[in-house]
Structures are given as C-alpha cells and as structure tokens.
Short mmCIF file of C-alpha atoms in Angstrom, two decimals:
data_model
loop_
_atom_site.label_atom_id
_atom_site.label_comp_id
_atom_site.label_asym_id
_atom_site.label_seq_id
_atom_site.Cartn_x
_atom_site.Cartn_y
_atom_site.Cartn_z
CA MET A 1 229.53 -15.29 -25.24
CA ILE A 2 228.96 -12.57 -27.86
CA ALA A 3 226.80 -9.47 -27.22
CA VAL A 4 225.63 -7.09 -29.96
CA CYS A 5 224.79 -3.42 -29.40
CA PRO A 6 221.16 -2.89 -30.52
CA ARG A 7 221.92 0.61 -31.82
CA CYS A 8 225.19 0.43 -33.79
CA ALA A 9 225.61 -3.41 -34.03
CA ALA A 10 229.05 -3.36 -32.42
CA ARG A 11 229.99 -6.84 -31.13
CA TYR A 12 231.56 -7.60 -27.74
CA ARG A 13 232.93 -10.77 -26.20
CA ILE A 14 231.72 -11.10 -22.60
CA GLU A 15 232.83 -13.75 -20.10
CA ARG A 16 229.91 -15.99 -19.14
CA GLU A 17 230.65 -15.76 -15.41
CA LYS A 18 230.15 -11.98 -15.51
CA VAL A 19 226.56 -12.38 -16.67
CA GLY A 20 224.27 -13.23 -13.75
CA PRO A 21 220.90 -14.98 -13.95
CA ASP A 22 219.19 -11.62 -14.52
CA GLY A 23 221.71 -10.56 -17.14
CA ALA A 24 224.21 -7.69 -17.14
CA ARG A 25 224.08 -4.05 -18.26
CA VAL A 26 226.66 -3.12 -20.91
CA ARG A 27 227.59 0.33 -22.24
CA CYS A 28 228.68 0.38 -25.88
CA SER A 29 232.08 2.07 -26.26
CA ARG A 30 231.22 3.14 -29.81
CA CYS A 31 227.80 4.84 -29.42
CA SER A 32 227.43 4.90 -25.60
CA ALA A 33 224.10 3.03 -25.73
CA VAL A 34 223.29 1.02 -22.58
CA PHE A 35 221.70 -2.38 -23.13
CA ARG A 36 221.09 -5.60 -21.20
CA VAL A 37 222.78 -8.90 -22.05
CA LEU A 38 220.93 -12.06 -21.00
CA PRO A 39 222.56 -15.41 -20.18
CA PRO A 40 222.27 -18.05 -22.96
CA GLU A 41 219.56 -19.99 -21.10
CA ALA A 42 217.37 -16.85 -20.92
CA ALA A 43 217.96 -15.74 -24.52
CA PRO A 44 215.13 -15.94 -27.10
CA ALA A 45 214.55 -19.37 -28.58
CA HIS A 46 214.60 -18.10 -32.17
CA PRO A 47 218.00 -17.00 -33.50
CA THR A 48 216.26 -14.46 -35.73
CA ALA A 49 214.86 -12.59 -32.71
CA SER A 50 216.36 -9.10 -32.58
CA PRO A 51 218.14 -7.88 -29.41
CA LEU A 52 216.30 -4.56 -29.74
CA PRO A 53 213.31 -5.55 -27.55
CA GLN A 54 215.73 -6.22 -24.67
CA ALA A 55 216.99 -2.64 -24.81
CA ARG A 56 213.85 -0.56 -24.33
CA CYS A 57 214.27 2.89 -25.82
CA THR A 58 214.34 5.61 -23.17
CA VAL A 59 212.85 8.96 -24.19
CA LEU A 60 213.05 12.19 -22.19
CA VAL A 61 210.06 14.44 -22.89
CA ALA A 62 210.54 18.10 -21.93
CA ASP A 63 207.23 19.94 -22.24
CA PRO A 64 205.95 22.80 -20.04
CA ASP A 65 202.36 21.64 -20.60
CA VAL A 66 201.83 18.82 -18.07
CA ASP A 67 198.75 17.36 -19.77
CA SER A 68 200.36 17.44 -23.19
CA ALA A 69 203.50 15.75 -21.80
CA LYS A 70 201.41 12.98 -20.23
CA GLN A 71 199.58 12.35 -23.49
CA LEU A 72 202.85 12.10 -25.39
CA ALA A 73 204.28 9.78 -22.73
CA GLY A 74 201.21 7.57 -23.06
CA ALA A 75 201.71 7.33 -26.83
CA LEU A 76 205.39 6.46 -26.40
CA ALA A 77 204.50 3.73 -23.91
CA THR A 78 202.06 2.14 -26.35
CA TRP A 79 204.92 2.11 -28.87
CA GLY A 80 207.07 0.12 -26.44
CA MET A 81 209.21 3.03 -25.23
CA GLN A 82 209.90 4.34 -21.73
CA ALA A 83 209.15 8.04 -21.24
CA ASN A 84 210.51 10.34 -18.52
CA LEU A 85 208.89 13.76 -18.10
CA VAL A 86 210.36 17.16 -17.19
CA HIS A 87 208.81 20.59 -17.61
CA ASP A 88 211.61 23.16 -17.99
CA GLY A 89 214.96 23.50 -19.73
CA VAL A 90 217.16 23.26 -16.64
CA GLU A 91 215.46 20.02 -15.56
CA ALA A 92 215.91 18.75 -19.10
CA ILE A 93 219.69 19.24 -19.25
CA LEU A 94 220.17 17.80 -15.73
CA ASN A 95 218.14 14.70 -16.56
CA ILE A 96 219.87 14.25 -19.91
CA GLN A 97 223.20 14.06 -18.08
CA ARG A 98 221.78 11.76 -15.41
CA LEU A 99 219.64 9.37 -17.48
CA LEU A 100 221.53 9.44 -20.81
CA PRO A 101 218.32 8.74 -22.75
CA GLN A 102 218.51 7.55 -26.35
CA VAL A 103 216.05 10.25 -27.49
CA VAL A 104 215.08 13.68 -26.16
CA VAL A 105 211.89 15.45 -27.28
CA LEU A 106 212.15 19.18 -26.48
CA ASP A 107 209.56 21.92 -26.64
CA ALA A 108 211.25 24.96 -28.19
CA ALA A 109 209.71 27.38 -25.65
CA LEU A 110 210.71 25.65 -22.41
CA PRO A 111 210.89 27.97 -19.36
CA ARG A 112 214.21 28.71 -17.62
CA MET A 113 216.14 27.53 -20.73
CA PHE A 114 214.75 27.32 -24.25
CA GLY A 115 214.52 23.92 -25.89
CA PHE A 116 216.77 24.91 -28.77
CA GLN A 117 219.41 26.06 -26.26
CA VAL A 118 219.28 22.64 -24.57
CA CYS A 119 219.67 21.08 -28.03
CA GLU A 120 222.76 23.18 -28.71
CA LEU A 121 224.33 22.16 -25.40
CA VAL A 122 223.70 18.47 -26.10
CA LYS A 123 225.12 18.60 -29.61
CA ARG A 124 228.23 20.53 -28.51
CA ASN A 125 229.01 18.05 -25.73
CA GLU A 126 231.20 15.18 -26.92
CA SER A 127 229.72 12.74 -24.40
CA LEU A 128 226.08 13.66 -25.21
CA ARG A 129 225.98 14.39 -28.93
CA HIS A 130 225.06 10.77 -29.77
CA ILE A 131 221.66 11.40 -28.12
CA MET A 132 218.95 12.02 -30.71
CA VAL A 133 217.15 15.34 -30.21
CA ILE A 134 213.72 16.14 -31.64
CA LEU A 135 212.43 19.71 -31.34
CA ILE A 136 208.76 20.62 -30.99
CA GLY A 137 208.15 23.91 -32.77
CA ALA A 138 206.23 26.58 -30.88
CA ILE A 139 204.53 27.91 -34.00
CA HIS A 140 201.30 29.88 -33.91
CA HIS A 141 200.44 29.33 -37.59
CA GLU A 142 200.44 25.76 -38.87
CA ASP A 143 201.29 26.63 -42.45
CA ARG A 144 204.02 29.11 -41.67
CA TYR A 145 207.67 27.97 -41.95
CA ARG A 146 209.27 24.71 -43.02
CA ARG A 147 212.97 24.22 -42.31
CA ASP A 148 215.34 21.27 -42.46
CA PRO A 149 215.71 20.02 -38.85
CA ASN A 150 219.49 19.76 -39.32
CA GLU A 151 219.61 23.52 -39.76
CA LEU A 152 217.81 24.07 -36.48
CA TYR A 153 220.50 24.05 -33.79
CA GLY A 154 221.76 20.58 -34.73
CA ALA A 155 218.44 18.85 -34.03
CA ASP A 156 218.01 15.35 -35.47
CA GLY A 157 214.30 15.86 -36.06
CA TYR A 158 211.58 18.46 -35.92
CA VAL A 159 207.84 18.19 -35.38
CA GLU A 160 205.09 20.79 -35.09
CA ARG A 161 202.87 20.57 -32.03
CA PRO A 162 199.56 20.25 -33.89
CA HIS A 163 200.89 17.04 -35.48
CA LEU A 164 201.78 15.26 -32.21
CA PRO A 165 201.95 12.43 -31.41
CA ASP A 166 201.41 10.82 -34.84
CA ALA A 167 204.19 12.72 -36.64
CA LEU A 168 206.71 11.62 -33.99
CA ARG A 169 206.42 7.94 -34.87
CA PRO A 170 208.00 8.05 -38.36
CA ILE A 171 210.74 10.38 -37.08
CA LEU A 172 211.69 7.85 -34.39
CA ALA A 173 211.73 5.09 -37.00
CA ARG A 174 213.99 7.16 -39.27
CA LEU A 175 216.41 7.73 -36.38
CA GLY A 176 216.66 3.98 -35.77
CA PHE A 177 214.07 3.58 -33.02
CA PRO A 178 211.14 1.86 -34.71
CA ALA A 179 207.95 2.40 -32.75
CA GLY A 180 206.29 -0.98 -32.86
CA PRO A 181 202.56 -1.65 -33.12
CA PRO A 182 200.45 -0.41 -30.20
CA LEU A 183 201.07 -2.53 -27.12
CA THR A 184 197.64 -3.17 -25.60
CA MET A 185 199.23 -4.21 -22.33
CA ALA A 186 201.31 -1.04 -22.10
CA ALA A 187 198.48 1.44 -22.52
CA PRO A 188 196.57 0.77 -19.26
CA PRO A 189 199.54 1.31 -16.89
CA VAL A 190 200.44 4.66 -18.45
CA GLN A 191 196.97 6.01 -19.00
CA ALA A 192 195.36 4.62 -15.90
CA PRO A 193 197.08 6.96 -13.43
CA PRO A 194 195.90 10.21 -15.08
CA PRO A 195 192.17 9.32 -14.98
CA VAL A 196 192.44 8.05 -11.41
CA ALA A 197 194.30 11.18 -10.41
CA ALA A 198 191.81 13.44 -12.15
CA ALA A 199 188.71 11.76 -10.68
CA PRO A 200 189.45 12.59 -7.03
CA PHE A 201 189.77 16.26 -7.89
CA GLN A 202 186.59 16.42 -9.93
CA ALA A 203 184.57 14.06 -7.77
CA PRO A 204 184.37 16.39 -4.74
CA PRO A 205 182.92 19.33 -6.73
CA PRO A 206 179.73 17.51 -7.83
CA PRO A 207 178.56 16.87 -4.26
CA VAL A 208 179.54 20.39 -3.29
CA ALA A 209 178.07 21.68 -6.53
CA THR A 210 177.12 25.06 -5.15
CA PRO A 211 173.81 25.57 -6.96
CA ARG A 212 172.03 25.26 -3.63
CA VAL A 213 174.56 27.44 -1.90
CA GLN A 214 174.02 30.15 -4.47
CA ALA A 215 170.24 29.70 -4.45
CA PRO A 216 169.81 31.76 -1.26
CA PRO A 217 172.14 34.56 -2.43
CA PRO A 218 170.06 35.54 -5.51
CA PRO A 219 168.34 38.18 -3.47
CA VAL A 220 171.78 39.44 -2.44
CA ALA A 221 173.06 39.05 -6.01
CA ALA A 222 174.41 42.59 -6.21
CA PRO A 223 177.32 42.19 -3.76
CA LEU A 224 178.22 38.83 -5.31
CA VAL A 225 178.28 40.28 -8.82
CA GLN A 226 180.53 43.09 -7.69
CA ALA A 227 182.86 40.73 -5.86
CA PRO A 228 184.89 39.49 -8.88
CA PRO A 229 186.37 42.87 -9.86
CA PRO A 230 188.11 43.53 -6.50
CA PRO A 231 190.39 40.42 -6.60
CA ALA A 232 191.97 41.64 -9.86
CA PRO A 233 194.32 44.20 -8.23
CA GLY A 234 196.68 41.82 -6.44
CA GLY A 235 197.44 38.13 -6.92
CA ASP A 236 195.22 37.65 -9.97
CA LEU A 237 197.01 40.38 -11.88
CA ALA A 238 200.38 38.79 -11.11
CA ALA A 239 199.11 35.53 -12.62
CA VAL A 240 197.91 37.40 -15.70
CA VAL A 241 201.33 39.01 -16.13
CA ALA A 242 202.97 35.59 -15.87
CA GLN A 243 200.67 34.24 -18.59
CA VAL A 244 201.42 37.19 -20.86
CA GLU A 245 205.16 36.73 -20.32
CA ARG A 246 204.78 33.07 -21.22
CA LEU A 247 202.91 33.99 -24.42
CA ALA A 248 205.67 36.44 -25.39
CA ARG A 249 208.28 33.75 -24.74
CA VAL A 250 206.49 31.28 -27.02
CA ILE A 251 206.19 33.85 -29.81
CA VAL A 252 209.84 34.88 -29.55
CA SER A 253 211.01 31.26 -29.45
CA ASP A 254 209.16 30.76 -32.72
CA VAL A 255 210.95 33.69 -34.36
CA VAL A 256 214.38 32.64 -33.08
CA LEU A 257 213.81 29.00 -33.95
CA TYR A 258 213.14 29.78 -37.60
CA ASN A 259 215.77 32.51 -37.98
CA PRO A 260 218.87 31.05 -36.30
CA GLU A 261 221.46 32.68 -38.58
CA LYS A 262 219.80 36.08 -38.55
CA PHE A 263 219.39 35.95 -34.77
CA ALA A 264 223.02 34.92 -34.23
CA ALA A 265 224.24 37.81 -36.40
CA ALA A 266 221.98 40.25 -34.55
CA VAL A 267 223.29 39.02 -31.19
CA LYS A 268 226.86 39.72 -32.30
CA ALA A 269 225.83 43.18 -33.54
CA GLY A 270 223.86 43.88 -30.36
CA ASN A 271 220.70 44.99 -32.18
CA VAL A 272 218.34 42.00 -32.02
CA VAL A 273 215.12 43.99 -31.61
CA GLU A 274 215.83 46.19 -34.61
CA ALA A 275 217.30 43.41 -36.77
CA LEU A 276 214.30 41.12 -36.22
CA LYS A 277 211.72 43.91 -36.37
CA SER A 278 210.12 42.64 -39.59
CA ASP A 279 210.12 39.04 -38.33
CA LEU A 280 208.32 40.15 -35.15
CA VAL A 281 205.44 41.87 -36.95
CA GLU A 282 203.33 38.72 -37.23
CA GLY A 283 204.25 37.67 -33.71
CA ARG A 284 203.30 41.05 -32.28
CA ALA A 285 199.93 40.89 -34.04
CA HIS A 286 199.32 37.47 -32.52
CA PHE A 287 200.41 38.80 -29.11
CA ALA A 288 197.97 41.72 -29.36
CA LYS A 289 195.08 39.32 -30.00
CA ARG A 290 195.94 36.83 -27.26
CA ALA A 291 197.41 38.91 -24.43
CA ASP A 292 195.17 40.16 -21.61
CA ALA A 293 194.23 43.80 -22.28
CA ARG A 294 194.81 44.74 -18.62
CA VAL A 295 198.58 44.30 -18.94
CA ARG A 296 199.19 44.01 -22.68
CA ASP A 297 200.41 47.60 -23.16
CA THR A 298 202.12 48.14 -19.82
CA ARG A 299 205.46 46.80 -21.17
CA ASP A 300 206.96 45.60 -24.42
CA PHE A 301 206.78 41.93 -23.44
CA VAL A 302 207.89 40.67 -26.85
CA ALA A 303 211.03 42.83 -26.95
CA GLU A 304 211.88 41.89 -23.36
CA ALA A 305 211.65 38.18 -24.16
CA LEU A 306 213.87 38.62 -27.23
CA LEU A 307 216.46 40.62 -25.29
CA ALA A 308 216.49 37.99 -22.55
CA ILE A 309 217.66 35.35 -25.04
CA ALA A 310 220.16 37.78 -26.55
CA ARG A 311 221.68 38.41 -23.11
CA GLU A 312 222.05 34.66 -22.62
CA ARG A 313 223.98 34.60 -25.91
CA GLY A 314 226.32 37.36 -24.78
CA SER A 315 224.58 40.48 -26.09
CA ALA A 316 223.33 43.30 -23.87
#
C-alpha cells in the first residue's frame, strides 16, 4: 500500500502486514513529519479526502502568562490542532526535542531562556530546523517596529501579542498548516477545564465574603488600616523586585528582538549598554512609568537584563 506524507507529499510503499487495525505511525525521511497510516478498510471512502486530517498538527506554545497560553491553546484546539503548553525557555527546548512538534509558538521574553534564543537553537540544529517557529513580540507600543520575520533569528513567522490569536491563523495557513473552520466539538473539551478549575477557587470566597467579619472591626479600624504597611519590608518587597525584573526583561527582549545585528555587533565589542543606549531610551521611559517606585531606582534593572543576555552570548 502507498502512504503519502501530509506535509511534503513524499510517497512511501508500506507492507500491508505492518499496518495493524489501528494503523501505524510513520516518520517521513524527507521532512521528519510523523503521521498515521490507516489500513485500506479504515481509509476514507472518498478518494479526494486529504490525508491531512489524519495527521493532527501538534503545536508547542511557550508563554510565561498561564492564562494567555490557555486562551491560545483553546483557539488552536478549535482550529483542529493539538496544543502543548510550557512557560519558560528551558522547558520549551526540552519539549521541542521530546515532542518534535510541527509548529512552535514562542514568546520573545520567556524566563530562563529568551524565546528568540530558543528559535536560534532550533534553526541551527539539523534535526530540528524543519520545525516551524513563530515568535510573539514583546512590544510595548503597538505601532512601533515592523520587521520581516525571516530577519528575526530565523523565525518562520512573527506576530504581535495584541493581535493574538486571530493573526496566528493566516500565518499557520501560509506555513502549510491550514487552520480549519471552528470545530464546535473541540471547543468544550479545551475550554471546559479552565472554568471548572476557576470556579472552585472563586466559589469559596463568596461564602466567606468577609463583610461581616470586617463589620465588627470598624471601631478598631485604626490598627487594621496601619496593618498593610508593615508587610512590605520582607516577602512582599521580594515579589515586587521579581515583577520589576520581569518588566525589565520584557523591555530588553523587545530592544534585542528588533535590533539583532546591532546587538550582535555590540556583544562582540563588549559594550552593549553603551551601543544600545539610544534604543533603550523609550524602553527606560516605559520602565519608569510601570516599575514600582519602591524599588525602581535601587538598581539599573534594564542594564542588568541587557548584560545578562550579552553574557549568554559570550560578552562580559
């Protein structure tokens, strides 16, 4: 029997006895795509039926924002695709090697390893470069830069976060993974878990809705009003610092993402902070508006984030 790869249309002759009643998984030697071959009796009745539906597109979504990742996964499911979620760069590269997805959607500002660094690793690896990579830009101004995705670390596509998930659909189609019409049967399984998971956490608060607990304290309102300031010194401040570091990372990833050649030259010269000084002006202004005033000026968070990437590229 003849099997056809759904991605590159390569044809293979497969012995009938090797295909069980549930079919057999085949890896294409040309493009490395994995697809399922069904026995003749289980094949579609119409010869015009495409083998693509048998090989469901697997997409790895790497997004540090859990809620955003779940929403994107839900959209992919309604388009007939299978989404796997990770939330940092190291998880992304490990799962790319393990799952060999057809498409990877990467947030540029992933923690532990930036999304564009993961993209570079994939595109430099002979056994992984066939995987399509789409970068999500971490921009803080919608109308700022526009660059050809091919110039951005070898990415096959690029989308800005405010335009998700709609802008992702035509990109997938252009890359050879047409997102079919919404599958009404697929939406409930993917979107049902989040609401059910959210309800238990928000259901308890209403009964314990402390208006009555706080009703007696009004007379003792003074100590309760002065209670919030004390917690700030310890654990709360550490959380604030972490948030500010995350903001700096997002801003720096934006600058590096849109200035790859300039950044690479600055890394070689060992003067990234000075070389990208003008490019950081807008980012620093955004940082000053968004960062918590308690820790904003204690360190140069933006420069530290930029130097951290430079060190990863071999510059001190």
